[in-house]
Amino acid sequence: MTTAALEPRAGRRCHTLLNSLHATHFFSPELAEELAALGVTHPRAVNFAVRAASLGAVGAGTVTATFYNYKHELVARHVPAVWEIASPKDVLAARARAVDASMRRLLGADAVVSDGMAEAAKLALRATEACSRSGRPLYAAHADLPVPQEPHLAYWYASTLLREHRGDGHLAALLAAGLDGLEAVVTHTATGKGMTPKWVFATRGWSQDDWDAAAARLRERGLLDAAGELTGAGVALRAEIEAETDRLDRAPYEHLGAEGVARLTELAAGFARAAVAAGAFPADLVGKG
């Protein structure tokens, strides 16, 4: 009996859907409420705290390095000060409560206890068995956290591991391509698949002047044209970055196997569609402007 080969982009497709559900918690009112109860009320402080808490009470430099596309001055306004308000342990517990509540709201009470959710959690956790800690700080920090018992939280936890594993590898690809944090964002936005400039300015701390300066650097490299669109060289570079990210992230999906990846993708698609239909994301989040 032969085993079907994993298609080149199968892992990427699966990750996109897993990450879609994972990312809903950043926009959930439940997360804001849980962190506010701890005394953390600024939206950027909430974001930095919940994603960095697995690293411990780290400083601004560590957060800027591992998050990559945030302006350091914005990070430094909230980190490490946020740890004086709430400990990483308390933040992680608050995040778990928020994820539980938001998943129940977005997917429905039946979905979180369904056989499909239990199957998805099992498959996603199996994929994480082949993840590597080497050179992947955000993945490694999250991998040290305990696996939740409830299937929907285990599924979310596994999607977090797979997200951060791919993300850490993606940063290595961006570095190799010579793109700094904002240049990476500008080129991604130019593909039509990244955040709109409005959301970049609101959440990453960059200004229009910063954006214009990054665009000018990219034009000098022949990656962006005068209209802010990717040139042929820019399209090729983004394709190379995604291909290298796929290569660095292939192990979990090869470990799961083609049939497992296909099934996990099918289940993840259903959960992601339900979350989007329930209004999990702002309507103007993605696009060129």
CSV table of C-alpha atoms in Angstrom, one decimal:
chain,number,residue,atom,x,y,z
A,1,MET,CA,0.0,0.0,0.0
A,2,THR,CA,1.4,3.4,-1.0
A,3,THR,CA,1.0,6.6,0.9
A,4,ALA,CA,-0.1,9.7,-1.0
A,5,ALA,CA,2.5,12.3,-1.3
A,6,LEU,CA,1.9,15.7,0.3
A,7,GLU,CA,1.1,18.4,-2.2
A,8,PRO,CA,3.6,21.3,-2.1
A,9,ARG,CA,1.2,23.8,-0.8
A,10,ALA,CA,-1.0,21.5,1.3
A,11,GLY,CA,0.7,22.6,4.6
A,12,ARG,CA,0.3,26.3,3.7
A,13,ARG,CA,-3.4,25.8,3.0
A,14,CYS,CA,-4.0,23.9,6.2
A,15,HIS,CA,-2.0,26.5,8.2
A,16,THR,CA,-4.0,29.4,6.8
A,17,LEU,CA,-7.3,27.9,8.0
A,18,LEU,CA,-5.9,27.0,11.4
A,19,ASN,CA,-4.4,30.4,11.8
A,20,SER,CA,-7.7,32.0,10.9
A,21,LEU,CA,-9.4,30.6,13.9
A,22,HIS,CA,-6.5,31.2,16.1
A,23,ALA,CA,-6.4,34.9,15.2
A,24,THR,CA,-10.0,35.5,16.1
A,25,HIS,CA,-9.1,35.9,19.8
A,26,PHE,CA,-7.1,39.0,19.1
A,27,PHE,CA,-10.3,40.7,18.0
A,28,SER,CA,-12.7,39.2,20.6
A,29,PRO,CA,-14.4,41.4,23.2
A,30,GLU,CA,-13.8,38.5,25.6
A,31,LEU,CA,-10.1,39.0,25.5
A,32,ALA,CA,-10.4,42.7,26.2
A,33,GLU,CA,-12.7,42.0,29.1
A,34,GLU,CA,-10.5,39.4,30.6
A,35,LEU,CA,-7.4,41.5,30.4
A,36,ALA,CA,-9.2,44.6,31.7
A,37,ALA,CA,-10.2,42.6,34.7
A,38,LEU,CA,-6.4,42.3,35.4
A,39,GLY,CA,-5.9,46.0,34.8
A,40,VAL,CA,-4.5,45.8,31.3
A,41,THR,CA,-6.8,48.1,29.2
A,42,HIS,CA,-4.7,49.5,26.3
A,43,PRO,CA,-5.3,47.4,23.2
A,44,ARG,CA,-1.6,47.3,22.3
A,45,ALA,CA,-0.7,46.3,25.8
A,46,VAL,CA,-3.3,43.5,25.6
A,47,ASN,CA,-1.8,42.2,22.3
A,48,PHE,CA,1.8,42.3,23.5
A,49,ALA,CA,0.9,40.6,26.8
A,50,VAL,CA,-1.2,37.7,25.5
A,51,ARG,CA,1.2,36.8,22.8
A,52,ALA,CA,4.5,37.3,24.7
A,53,ALA,CA,3.3,35.9,28.1
A,54,SER,CA,4.6,32.4,27.2
A,55,LEU,CA,8.1,33.9,27.0
A,56,GLY,CA,7.8,35.2,30.6
A,57,ALA,CA,8.3,38.8,31.8
A,58,VAL,CA,10.5,39.7,28.9
A,59,GLY,CA,11.5,43.2,27.9
A,60,ALA,CA,10.7,45.3,24.8
A,61,GLY,CA,13.7,44.1,22.8
A,62,THR,CA,12.6,40.5,23.0
A,63,VAL,CA,9.0,41.4,21.9
A,64,THR,CA,10.2,43.5,19.0
A,65,ALA,CA,12.5,40.8,17.9
A,66,THR,CA,10.0,38.0,18.0
A,67,PHE,CA,7.0,39.9,16.7
A,68,TYR,CA,9.2,41.5,14.0
A,69,ASN,CA,6.8,44.0,12.3
A,70,TYR,CA,5.9,46.3,15.3
A,71,LYS,CA,7.7,49.6,15.7
A,72,HIS,CA,10.0,49.2,18.7
A,73,GLU,CA,9.0,52.6,20.3
A,74,LEU,CA,5.4,51.3,20.4
A,75,VAL,CA,6.5,48.1,22.1
A,76,ALA,CA,8.6,49.9,24.6
A,77,ARG,CA,5.6,52.1,25.7
A,78,HIS,CA,3.9,49.0,27.0
A,79,VAL,CA,6.6,46.4,27.7
A,80,PRO,CA,7.9,45.6,30.3
A,81,ALA,CA,5.5,47.9,32.1
A,82,VAL,CA,2.6,45.5,31.4
A,83,TRP,CA,4.2,42.9,33.7
A,84,GLU,CA,3.9,45.3,36.6
A,85,ILE,CA,0.2,45.2,36.1
A,86,ALA,CA,-0.4,41.5,35.4
A,87,SER,CA,2.0,38.6,35.6
A,88,PRO,CA,2.5,36.3,32.5
A,89,LYS,CA,0.9,33.5,34.4
A,90,ASP,CA,-2.3,35.5,35.1
A,91,VAL,CA,-2.3,36.7,31.5
A,92,LEU,CA,-2.1,33.2,30.1
A,93,ALA,CA,-5.0,32.1,32.4
A,94,ALA,CA,-7.1,35.1,31.2
A,95,ARG,CA,-6.3,34.3,27.6
A,96,ALA,CA,-7.5,30.7,28.0
A,97,ARG,CA,-10.8,31.9,29.5
A,98,ALA,CA,-11.2,34.4,26.7
A,99,VAL,CA,-10.5,31.8,24.0
A,100,ASP,CA,-13.0,29.4,25.6
A,101,ALA,CA,-15.7,32.0,25.7
A,102,SER,CA,-15.1,33.4,22.2
A,103,MET,CA,-15.0,30.0,20.6
A,104,ARG,CA,-18.3,29.1,22.2
A,105,ARG,CA,-19.8,32.3,20.9
A,106,LEU,CA,-18.3,32.1,17.4
A,107,LEU,CA,-18.8,28.4,16.7
A,108,GLY,CA,-21.7,27.5,19.0
A,109,ALA,CA,-22.0,25.3,22.0
A,110,ASP,CA,-22.5,22.1,19.9
A,111,ALA,CA,-19.4,22.7,17.8
A,112,VAL,CA,-17.0,22.9,20.6
A,113,VAL,CA,-18.0,19.5,22.0
A,114,SER,CA,-18.5,17.9,18.6
A,115,ASP,CA,-16.7,14.8,17.3
A,116,GLY,CA,-15.3,16.9,14.5
A,117,MET,CA,-13.6,19.2,17.1
A,118,ALA,CA,-12.2,16.3,18.9
A,119,GLU,CA,-10.8,14.8,15.7
A,120,ALA,CA,-9.4,18.2,14.6
A,121,ALA,CA,-7.6,18.6,17.9
A,122,LYS,CA,-6.1,15.1,17.7
A,123,LEU,CA,-4.9,15.7,14.1
A,124,ALA,CA,-3.5,19.2,14.9
A,125,LEU,CA,-1.7,17.9,18.0
A,126,ARG,CA,-0.2,15.0,16.0
A,127,ALA,CA,1.2,17.5,13.5
A,128,THR,CA,2.9,19.5,16.3
A,129,GLU,CA,4.9,16.3,17.2
A,130,ALA,CA,7.2,17.1,14.3
A,131,CYS,CA,7.7,20.8,15.1
A,132,SER,CA,11.2,21.9,16.1
A,133,ARG,CA,12.2,24.3,18.9
A,134,SER,CA,15.5,25.2,17.2
A,135,GLY,CA,15.6,28.9,16.2
A,136,ARG,CA,11.9,29.3,16.9
A,137,PRO,CA,11.5,31.2,20.2
A,138,LEU,CA,7.7,31.9,20.1
A,139,TYR,CA,6.9,28.3,19.1
A,140,ALA,CA,9.3,26.9,21.8
A,141,ALA,CA,7.8,29.1,24.5
A,142,HIS,CA,4.3,28.0,23.7
A,143,ALA,CA,5.3,24.4,23.4
A,144,ASP,CA,6.4,24.5,27.1
A,145,LEU,CA,2.8,25.2,28.1
A,146,PRO,CA,0.5,22.3,29.1
A,147,VAL,CA,-2.0,20.9,26.6
A,148,PRO,CA,-5.6,21.8,27.6
A,149,GLN,CA,-8.0,19.0,28.3
A,150,GLU,CA,-11.0,20.3,26.5
A,151,PRO,CA,-11.0,19.4,22.8
A,152,HIS,CA,-11.7,22.9,21.5
A,153,LEU,CA,-9.0,24.4,23.7
A,154,ALA,CA,-6.6,21.7,22.7
A,155,TYR,CA,-7.4,22.5,19.0
A,156,TRP,CA,-6.7,26.2,19.6
A,157,TYR,CA,-3.5,25.4,21.5
A,158,ALA,CA,-2.3,23.1,18.6
A,159,SER,CA,-3.2,25.8,16.1
A,160,THR,CA,-1.1,28.3,18.2
A,161,LEU,CA,1.9,26.0,18.1
A,162,LEU,CA,1.6,25.5,14.3
A,163,ARG,CA,1.1,29.3,13.8
A,164,GLU,CA,4.1,30.2,15.8
A,165,HIS,CA,6.2,27.5,14.3
A,166,ARG,CA,5.5,28.7,10.8
A,167,GLY,CA,5.8,32.3,11.9
A,168,ASP,CA,9.3,31.9,13.4
A,169,GLY,CA,10.4,30.3,10.2
A,170,HIS,CA,8.8,33.1,8.2
A,171,LEU,CA,10.9,35.6,10.0
A,172,ALA,CA,14.0,33.7,9.1
A,173,ALA,CA,12.9,33.9,5.4
A,174,LEU,CA,12.2,37.7,5.7
A,175,LEU,CA,15.6,38.2,7.2
A,176,ALA,CA,17.3,36.3,4.4
A,177,ALA,CA,15.3,38.3,1.9
A,178,GLY,CA,16.6,41.6,3.4
A,179,LEU,CA,13.2,42.9,4.4
A,180,ASP,CA,12.9,44.7,7.7
A,181,GLY,CA,9.6,44.6,9.7
A,182,LEU,CA,7.8,47.4,7.9
A,183,GLU,CA,9.1,46.5,4.5
A,184,ALA,CA,7.8,43.1,5.0
A,185,VAL,CA,4.4,44.6,5.9
A,186,VAL,CA,4.4,47.0,2.9
A,187,THR,CA,5.2,44.2,0.4
A,188,HIS,CA,2.6,41.9,2.0
A,189,THR,CA,-0.1,44.6,1.8
A,190,ALA,CA,0.8,45.1,-1.8
A,191,THR,CA,-0.1,41.5,-2.5
A,192,GLY,CA,-3.7,42.3,-1.4
A,193,LYS,CA,-3.5,39.7,1.3
A,194,GLY,CA,-2.0,41.7,4.1
A,195,MET,CA,-3.5,44.3,6.5
A,196,THR,CA,-4.6,47.6,5.1
A,197,PRO,CA,-2.4,50.6,6.0
A,198,LYS,CA,-5.1,51.8,8.3
A,199,TRP,CA,-4.8,48.7,10.5
A,200,VAL,CA,-1.0,48.7,10.2
A,201,PHE,CA,-0.8,52.3,11.6
A,202,ALA,CA,-3.4,51.5,14.3
A,203,THR,CA,-1.8,48.3,15.6
A,204,ARG,CA,1.9,48.3,14.6
A,205,GLY,CA,2.8,51.8,15.6
A,206,TRP,CA,4.1,52.9,12.2
A,207,SER,CA,3.2,56.3,10.7
A,208,GLN,CA,2.4,57.4,7.1
A,209,ASP,CA,6.0,58.9,7.0
A,210,ASP,CA,7.4,55.5,8.1
A,211,TRP,CA,5.3,53.8,5.4
A,212,ASP,CA,6.4,56.2,2.7
A,213,ALA,CA,10.1,55.8,3.7
A,214,ALA,CA,9.8,52.0,3.6
A,215,ALA,CA,8.1,52.2,0.2
A,216,ALA,CA,10.9,54.4,-1.1
A,217,ARG,CA,13.5,51.9,0.0
A,218,LEU,CA,11.6,49.2,-1.8
A,219,ARG,CA,11.4,51.3,-5.0
A,220,GLU,CA,15.1,51.7,-4.8
A,221,ARG,CA,15.5,48.0,-4.8
A,222,GLY,CA,13.1,47.6,-7.7
A,223,LEU,CA,10.5,45.7,-5.7
A,224,LEU,CA,7.8,48.4,-5.7
A,225,ASP,CA,6.7,50.7,-8.5
A,226,ALA,CA,5.6,54.3,-8.2
A,227,ALA,CA,1.9,53.3,-7.7
A,228,GLY,CA,2.8,51.1,-4.7
A,229,GLU,CA,2.3,47.9,-6.6
A,230,LEU,CA,4.8,45.0,-6.6
A,231,THR,CA,7.1,44.9,-9.6
A,232,GLY,CA,7.9,41.6,-11.2
A,233,ALA,CA,10.9,41.4,-9.0
A,234,GLY,CA,8.8,42.1,-6.0
A,235,VAL,CA,6.3,39.4,-6.9
A,236,ALA,CA,9.1,37.0,-7.3
A,237,LEU,CA,10.6,37.9,-4.0
A,238,ARG,CA,7.3,37.4,-2.1
A,239,ALA,CA,6.9,34.0,-3.9
A,240,GLU,CA,10.5,33.0,-2.8
A,241,ILE,CA,9.7,34.0,0.8
A,242,GLU,CA,6.5,32.0,0.9
A,243,ALA,CA,8.3,29.0,-0.7
A,244,GLU,CA,11.1,29.1,1.9
A,245,THR,CA,8.6,29.5,4.7
A,246,ASP,CA,6.8,26.4,3.3
A,247,ARG,CA,10.1,24.5,3.3
A,248,LEU,CA,10.9,25.4,6.8
A,249,ASP,CA,7.4,24.5,7.9
A,250,ARG,CA,7.0,21.2,6.0
A,251,ALA,CA,7.9,18.8,8.8
A,252,PRO,CA,4.6,19.0,10.8
A,253,TYR,CA,2.5,18.3,7.8
A,254,GLU,CA,4.7,15.6,6.4
A,255,HIS,CA,4.4,13.9,9.8
A,256,LEU,CA,0.7,14.1,9.7
A,257,GLY,CA,0.6,12.8,6.2
A,258,ALA,CA,-1.5,13.7,3.1
A,259,GLU,CA,-4.7,12.1,4.3
A,260,GLY,CA,-4.4,13.6,7.7
A,261,VAL,CA,-3.6,17.1,6.3
A,262,ALA,CA,-6.6,16.9,3.9
A,263,ARG,CA,-8.9,15.9,6.8
A,264,LEU,CA,-7.6,18.6,9.1
A,265,THR,CA,-7.9,21.2,6.3
A,266,GLU,CA,-11.5,20.1,5.8
A,267,LEU,CA,-12.4,20.4,9.5
A,268,ALA,CA,-10.4,23.7,9.9
A,269,ALA,CA,-12.2,25.2,6.9
A,270,GLY,CA,-15.6,24.6,8.5
A,271,PHE,CA,-14.6,26.2,11.8
A,272,ALA,CA,-12.9,29.1,10.1
A,273,ARG,CA,-16.0,29.8,7.9
A,274,ALA,CA,-18.3,29.7,10.9
A,275,ALA,CA,-16.1,32.2,12.8
A,276,VAL,CA,-15.9,34.6,9.9
A,277,ALA,CA,-19.7,34.3,9.3
A,278,ALA,CA,-20.1,35.2,13.0
A,279,GLY,CA,-18.2,38.5,12.5
A,280,ALA,CA,-14.9,37.5,14.0
A,281,PHE,CA,-12.9,40.0,12.0
A,282,PRO,CA,-13.3,43.7,11.1
A,283,ALA,CA,-14.6,44.0,7.5
A,284,ASP,CA,-11.7,46.4,6.5
A,285,LEU,CA,-8.8,44.4,8.0
A,286,VAL,CA,-7.3,43.0,4.8
A,287,GLY,CA,-6.6,44.7,1.5
A,288,LYS,CA,-4.4,47.3,-0.2
A,289,GLY,CA,-5.9,50.4,1.3
